[in-house]
Amino acid sequence: MFIVTAVVAALLALAFLAAGAQKATGQAKALEQADHLHVPHTLYRLVGVLEVLGVVGVVIGLWVSWLGVAAAAGLTLMMVGAVGAHVRAKDPGKAMAPALVLALLAVAEVVLRAATA
Protein backbone atom coordinates (compact mmCIF):
# COMPACT_ATOMS: atom_id res chain seq x y z
CA MET A 1 0.00 0.00 0.00
CA PHE A 2 2.88 2.35 0.75
CA ILE A 3 4.18 1.97 -2.82
CA VAL A 4 0.83 3.10 -4.22
CA THR A 5 0.86 6.04 -1.80
CA ALA A 6 4.39 6.98 -2.90
CA VAL A 7 3.44 6.80 -6.59
CA VAL A 8 0.37 9.00 -6.08
CA ALA A 9 2.49 11.41 -4.01
CA ALA A 10 5.09 11.57 -6.80
CA LEU A 11 2.44 12.27 -9.46
CA LEU A 12 0.85 14.91 -7.25
CA ALA A 13 4.22 16.49 -6.52
CA LEU A 14 5.26 16.64 -10.18
CA ALA A 15 1.97 18.16 -11.30
CA PHE A 16 1.84 20.78 -8.55
CA LEU A 17 5.53 21.61 -8.85
CA ALA A 18 5.10 22.37 -12.53
CA ALA A 19 1.94 24.42 -12.02
CA GLY A 20 3.09 26.15 -8.84
CA ALA A 21 6.51 27.12 -10.18
CA GLN A 22 4.95 28.84 -13.19
CA LYS A 23 2.64 30.84 -10.96
CA ALA A 24 5.22 31.62 -8.29
CA THR A 25 7.75 32.91 -10.83
CA GLY A 26 5.13 34.99 -12.61
CA GLN A 27 5.54 33.47 -16.05
CA ALA A 28 3.54 35.19 -18.78
CA LYS A 29 1.22 32.23 -19.40
CA ALA A 30 0.38 32.02 -15.70
CA LEU A 31 -0.30 35.74 -15.47
CA GLU A 32 -2.58 35.55 -18.52
CA GLN A 33 -4.52 32.82 -16.72
CA ALA A 34 -4.71 35.02 -13.61
CA ASP A 35 -6.14 37.84 -15.73
CA HIS A 36 -8.67 35.47 -17.29
CA LEU A 37 -9.78 34.30 -13.84
CA HIS A 38 -9.83 37.87 -12.50
CA VAL A 39 -7.29 37.05 -9.80
CA PRO A 40 -4.71 39.71 -8.84
CA HIS A 41 -1.19 38.78 -9.89
CA THR A 42 0.17 38.94 -6.36
CA LEU A 43 -2.52 36.54 -5.11
CA TYR A 44 -1.90 34.20 -8.04
CA ARG A 45 1.83 34.18 -7.28
CA LEU A 46 1.03 33.43 -3.64
CA VAL A 47 -1.10 30.49 -4.79
CA GLY A 48 1.93 29.24 -6.72
CA VAL A 49 4.13 29.50 -3.63
CA LEU A 50 1.52 27.61 -1.59
CA GLU A 51 1.37 24.91 -4.26
CA VAL A 52 5.15 24.48 -4.12
CA LEU A 53 5.02 24.34 -0.32
CA GLY A 54 2.28 21.73 -0.64
CA VAL A 55 4.63 19.67 -2.80
CA VAL A 56 7.28 19.86 -0.09
CA GLY A 57 4.70 18.77 2.48
CA VAL A 58 3.50 15.85 0.37
CA VAL A 59 7.06 14.60 -0.19
CA ILE A 60 8.10 14.95 3.45
CA GLY A 61 4.74 13.44 4.31
CA LEU A 62 5.95 10.11 3.01
CA TRP A 63 7.94 9.94 6.27
CA VAL A 64 5.82 12.21 8.48
CA SER A 65 2.27 10.99 7.96
CA TRP A 66 0.35 13.89 9.50
CA LEU A 67 2.24 16.39 7.30
CA GLY A 68 1.43 14.41 4.16
CA VAL A 69 -2.25 14.29 5.04
CA ALA A 70 -2.33 18.01 5.87
CA ALA A 71 -0.44 19.01 2.71
CA ALA A 72 -2.62 16.88 0.43
CA ALA A 73 -5.76 18.22 2.13
CA GLY A 74 -4.52 21.77 1.58
CA LEU A 75 -3.86 21.06 -2.09
CA THR A 76 -7.36 19.58 -2.35
CA LEU A 77 -8.88 22.75 -0.93
CA MET A 78 -6.81 24.87 -3.31
CA MET A 79 -8.18 22.90 -6.26
CA VAL A 80 -11.72 23.34 -4.98
CA GLY A 81 -10.98 27.07 -5.05
CA ALA A 82 -9.55 26.74 -8.56
CA VAL A 83 -12.72 25.05 -9.78
CA GLY A 84 -14.72 27.85 -8.18
CA ALA A 85 -12.60 30.44 -9.98
CA HIS A 86 -13.23 28.67 -13.30
CA VAL A 87 -16.97 28.53 -12.61
CA ARG A 88 -16.94 32.26 -11.76
CA ALA A 89 -15.14 32.95 -15.06
CA LYS A 90 -17.81 30.85 -16.83
CA ASP A 91 -15.20 28.50 -18.25
CA PRO A 92 -16.33 25.29 -19.96
CA GLY A 93 -15.83 21.95 -18.24
CA LYS A 94 -12.76 21.27 -20.37
CA ALA A 95 -10.98 24.23 -18.76
CA MET A 96 -11.84 22.94 -15.28
CA ALA A 97 -10.65 19.40 -15.97
CA PRO A 98 -7.04 19.85 -14.78
CA ALA A 99 -8.17 21.32 -11.46
CA LEU A 100 -10.72 18.53 -11.01
CA VAL A 101 -8.18 15.81 -11.80
CA LEU A 102 -5.64 17.32 -9.41
CA ALA A 103 -8.31 17.61 -6.72
CA LEU A 104 -9.16 13.92 -7.11
CA LEU A 105 -5.47 12.99 -7.04
CA ALA A 106 -4.99 15.04 -3.88
CA VAL A 107 -8.02 13.39 -2.25
CA ALA A 108 -6.58 9.99 -3.17
CA GLU A 109 -3.32 10.98 -1.48
CA VAL A 110 -5.16 12.08 1.66
CA VAL A 111 -7.00 8.76 1.86
CA LEU A 112 -3.95 6.63 1.07
CA ARG A 113 -1.64 8.54 3.41
CA ALA A 114 -4.15 8.37 6.24
CA ALA A 115 -4.68 4.64 5.64
CA THR A 116 -0.96 3.85 5.69
CA ALA A 117 -0.15 6.03 8.70
CSV table of C-alpha atoms in Angstrom, one decimal:
chain,number,residue,atom,x,y,z
A,1,MET,CA,0.0,0.0,0.0
A,2,PHE,CA,2.9,2.3,0.7
A,3,ILE,CA,4.2,2.0,-2.8
A,4,VAL,CA,0.8,3.1,-4.2
A,5,THR,CA,0.9,6.0,-1.8
A,6,ALA,CA,4.4,7.0,-2.9
A,7,VAL,CA,3.4,6.8,-6.6
A,8,VAL,CA,0.4,9.0,-6.1
A,9,ALA,CA,2.5,11.4,-4.0
A,10,ALA,CA,5.1,11.6,-6.8
A,11,LEU,CA,2.4,12.3,-9.5
A,12,LEU,CA,0.8,14.9,-7.2
A,13,ALA,CA,4.2,16.5,-6.5
A,14,LEU,CA,5.3,16.6,-10.2
A,15,ALA,CA,2.0,18.2,-11.3
A,16,PHE,CA,1.8,20.8,-8.5
A,17,LEU,CA,5.5,21.6,-8.8
A,18,ALA,CA,5.1,22.4,-12.5
A,19,ALA,CA,1.9,24.4,-12.0
A,20,GLY,CA,3.1,26.1,-8.8
A,21,ALA,CA,6.5,27.1,-10.2
A,22,GLN,CA,5.0,28.8,-13.2
A,23,LYS,CA,2.6,30.8,-11.0
A,24,ALA,CA,5.2,31.6,-8.3
A,25,THR,CA,7.7,32.9,-10.8
A,26,GLY,CA,5.1,35.0,-12.6
A,27,GLN,CA,5.5,33.5,-16.1
A,28,ALA,CA,3.5,35.2,-18.8
A,29,LYS,CA,1.2,32.2,-19.4
A,30,ALA,CA,0.4,32.0,-15.7
A,31,LEU,CA,-0.3,35.7,-15.5
A,32,GLU,CA,-2.6,35.5,-18.5
A,33,GLN,CA,-4.5,32.8,-16.7
A,34,ALA,CA,-4.7,35.0,-13.6
A,35,ASP,CA,-6.1,37.8,-15.7
A,36,HIS,CA,-8.7,35.5,-17.3
A,37,LEU,CA,-9.8,34.3,-13.8
A,38,HIS,CA,-9.8,37.9,-12.5
A,39,VAL,CA,-7.3,37.0,-9.8
A,40,PRO,CA,-4.7,39.7,-8.8
A,41,HIS,CA,-1.2,38.8,-9.9
A,42,THR,CA,0.2,38.9,-6.4
A,43,LEU,CA,-2.5,36.5,-5.1
A,44,TYR,CA,-1.9,34.2,-8.0
A,45,ARG,CA,1.8,34.2,-7.3
A,46,LEU,CA,1.0,33.4,-3.6
A,47,VAL,CA,-1.1,30.5,-4.8
A,48,GLY,CA,1.9,29.2,-6.7
A,49,VAL,CA,4.1,29.5,-3.6
A,50,LEU,CA,1.5,27.6,-1.6
A,51,GLU,CA,1.4,24.9,-4.3
A,52,VAL,CA,5.2,24.5,-4.1
A,53,LEU,CA,5.0,24.3,-0.3
A,54,GLY,CA,2.3,21.7,-0.6
A,55,VAL,CA,4.6,19.7,-2.8
A,56,VAL,CA,7.3,19.9,-0.1
A,57,GLY,CA,4.7,18.8,2.5
A,58,VAL,CA,3.5,15.8,0.4
A,59,VAL,CA,7.1,14.6,-0.2
A,60,ILE,CA,8.1,15.0,3.4
A,61,GLY,CA,4.7,13.4,4.3
A,62,LEU,CA,6.0,10.1,3.0
A,63,TRP,CA,7.9,9.9,6.3
A,64,VAL,CA,5.8,12.2,8.5
A,65,SER,CA,2.3,11.0,8.0
A,66,TRP,CA,0.4,13.9,9.5
A,67,LEU,CA,2.2,16.4,7.3
A,68,GLY,CA,1.4,14.4,4.2
A,69,VAL,CA,-2.2,14.3,5.0
A,70,ALA,CA,-2.3,18.0,5.9
A,71,ALA,CA,-0.4,19.0,2.7
A,72,ALA,CA,-2.6,16.9,0.4
A,73,ALA,CA,-5.8,18.2,2.1
A,74,GLY,CA,-4.5,21.8,1.6
A,75,LEU,CA,-3.9,21.1,-2.1
A,76,THR,CA,-7.4,19.6,-2.4
A,77,LEU,CA,-8.9,22.8,-0.9
A,78,MET,CA,-6.8,24.9,-3.3
A,79,MET,CA,-8.2,22.9,-6.3
A,80,VAL,CA,-11.7,23.3,-5.0
A,81,GLY,CA,-11.0,27.1,-5.1
A,82,ALA,CA,-9.5,26.7,-8.6
A,83,VAL,CA,-12.7,25.0,-9.8
A,84,GLY,CA,-14.7,27.8,-8.2
A,85,ALA,CA,-12.6,30.4,-10.0
A,86,HIS,CA,-13.2,28.7,-13.3
A,87,VAL,CA,-17.0,28.5,-12.6
A,88,ARG,CA,-16.9,32.3,-11.8
A,89,ALA,CA,-15.1,32.9,-15.1
A,90,LYS,CA,-17.8,30.9,-16.8
A,91,ASP,CA,-15.2,28.5,-18.2
A,92,PRO,CA,-16.3,25.3,-20.0
A,93,GLY,CA,-15.8,21.9,-18.2
A,94,LYS,CA,-12.8,21.3,-20.4
A,95,ALA,CA,-11.0,24.2,-18.8
A,96,MET,CA,-11.8,22.9,-15.3
A,97,ALA,CA,-10.7,19.4,-16.0
A,98,PRO,CA,-7.0,19.8,-14.8
A,99,ALA,CA,-8.2,21.3,-11.5
A,100,LEU,CA,-10.7,18.5,-11.0
A,101,VAL,CA,-8.2,15.8,-11.8
A,102,LEU,CA,-5.6,17.3,-9.4
A,103,ALA,CA,-8.3,17.6,-6.7
A,104,LEU,CA,-9.2,13.9,-7.1
A,105,LEU,CA,-5.5,13.0,-7.0
A,106,ALA,CA,-5.0,15.0,-3.9
A,107,VAL,CA,-8.0,13.4,-2.3
A,108,ALA,CA,-6.6,10.0,-3.2
A,109,GLU,CA,-3.3,11.0,-1.5
A,110,VAL,CA,-5.2,12.1,1.7
A,111,VAL,CA,-7.0,8.8,1.9
A,112,LEU,CA,-4.0,6.6,1.1
A,113,ARG,CA,-1.6,8.5,3.4
A,114,ALA,CA,-4.2,8.4,6.2
A,115,ALA,CA,-4.7,4.6,5.6
A,116,THR,CA,-1.0,3.8,5.7
A,117,ALA,CA,-0.1,6.0,8.7
